Amino acid sequence: MIPYGRQHITEDDIEEVVKILKSEYLTQGPVVQKFEDAISNYTSAKHSVAFNSATSALHVACIALDLGPGDWLWTSPNTFVASANCGLYCGANIDFVDIDPNTYNLCATKLEEKLKISAISGKLPKVVIPVHYAGHPCDMRTIYHLSQIYGFHIIEDASHAIGAEFFNSKIGNCLYSDITVFSFHPVKIITTGEGGAASTNDTNLAEKMRRLRTHGITTDKNLMDIMAEEEIWNYRQIELGYNYRMTDIHAALGCSQIKRIDEYINKRTEIAQVYDSALKDTNIVVQKILPSHKSSFHLYPIRIKKESMLAQRSLYEIFHQNGILVNVHYPPVHRQPYYKKLGFKAGDFPEAESFHREVLTLPIYPMLTAQQQQKVIDVLNEHT
Ligand SMILES: *Cc1c(COP(=O)(O)O)cnc(C)c1O
């Protein structure tokens, strides 16, 4: 079987995890901070806060930016449901901005048009979540510029995009956003099993996210009430938080994995280049990588155009019959049954919908061999 993505675990990774299992702290020990420092170091963000998933990080990021009932959160329909669900957790309203037909990212021009209209109806978003689809950075300069005019916060969903670059600066440095969220699920660029992180340059946001990760509890004397003065052993819950902590076991795997991140990105880039040249003179359309944008190539999406011999669905089946587990990223979030109940309908975001009807995501991961990749290309050549 050739999956569309999978983790790469070395003996060193295993050794680092075992070390923690034999140590004093399985959780709330020193390794989580170590992993956070490694992420900050890599992205150049001032602060990184580790979570037990990107979903938790997105939720806490929304709370930290005061998203609540009556507010609006906008994101891309071409994403995993978690990018939108985080707003629903906070009681906010969700809306989407359709995608760019070439990068498949939230389209900054359509965002501007929608903002203009919403400014009149008074339904401007409080938070916008651009998603760096497949690892290709969104148009962050334009989105940031619009945030200055229309007064919204930005959370980058960089679940696909640790290691990606936008005009020579790493995604996650939060140059154009309040917070950037990463996922360390096994299909993503580096893994901790389950896990995520939020990066920010804002010290207050970082402290708030740390607190919300642990029940809203603080031991900071300045934030405590008077009674705590004599109770030096005590803590105070000052807001409603969660248990969204990453364990030291997971963080140890992350510390070990992040050392190889550039190696992983390079390997993914090489694989993408092989696909690029194999598909160059075919009627298959690939994601456009813009100049000065470096993708982390979490996914390799192709579009099966109508002129192709086989439709998306038949090709999907042929791949699977050949043990090649291509996937469809993503069914548009607004077409999920839960979101239909919220009032979204077919035709609301036509570009994302037509993309969904054509896309297949091909296998791409560091340990994909040249032979395996050739098999994928052969099946494509034979049937398109
Ligand atoms: C994987 C993913 C998430 C959720 O990540 P978890 O770590 O599994 O919670 C969120 N957004 C996008 C775009 C993703 O691909």
XYZ file of C-alpha atoms in Angstrom, residues 100 103 105-109 111 130-132 136-146 154 156 166-167 171 176 290 293:
30
model
C -8.177 31.217 -5.836
C -3.341 28.194 -5.665
C -5.977 29.141 -1.148
C -8.452 31.641 0.257
C -8.573 34.321 -2.442
C -7.459 37.750 -1.199
C -9.389 39.555 -3.959
C -11.852 38.561 0.618
C -6.240 31.806 5.981
C -5.202 28.183 5.429
C -1.921 27.509 3.632
C 1.513 26.882 -0.278
C 1.470 30.221 1.597
C -1.600 32.439 1.214
C -1.288 36.035 0.016
C -0.446 37.211 3.539
C 0.613 40.756 2.590
C -2.765 41.553 1.073
C -4.697 39.806 3.837
C -2.684 41.686 6.463
C -3.240 44.968 4.640
C -6.994 44.306 4.611
C -5.573 36.837 11.626
C -2.857 31.398 10.035
C 6.688 33.597 2.005
C 9.120 36.087 0.432
C 5.546 30.706 7.868
C 1.388 39.145 8.953
C 3.872 31.502 -7.064
C 6.611 31.350 -2.326
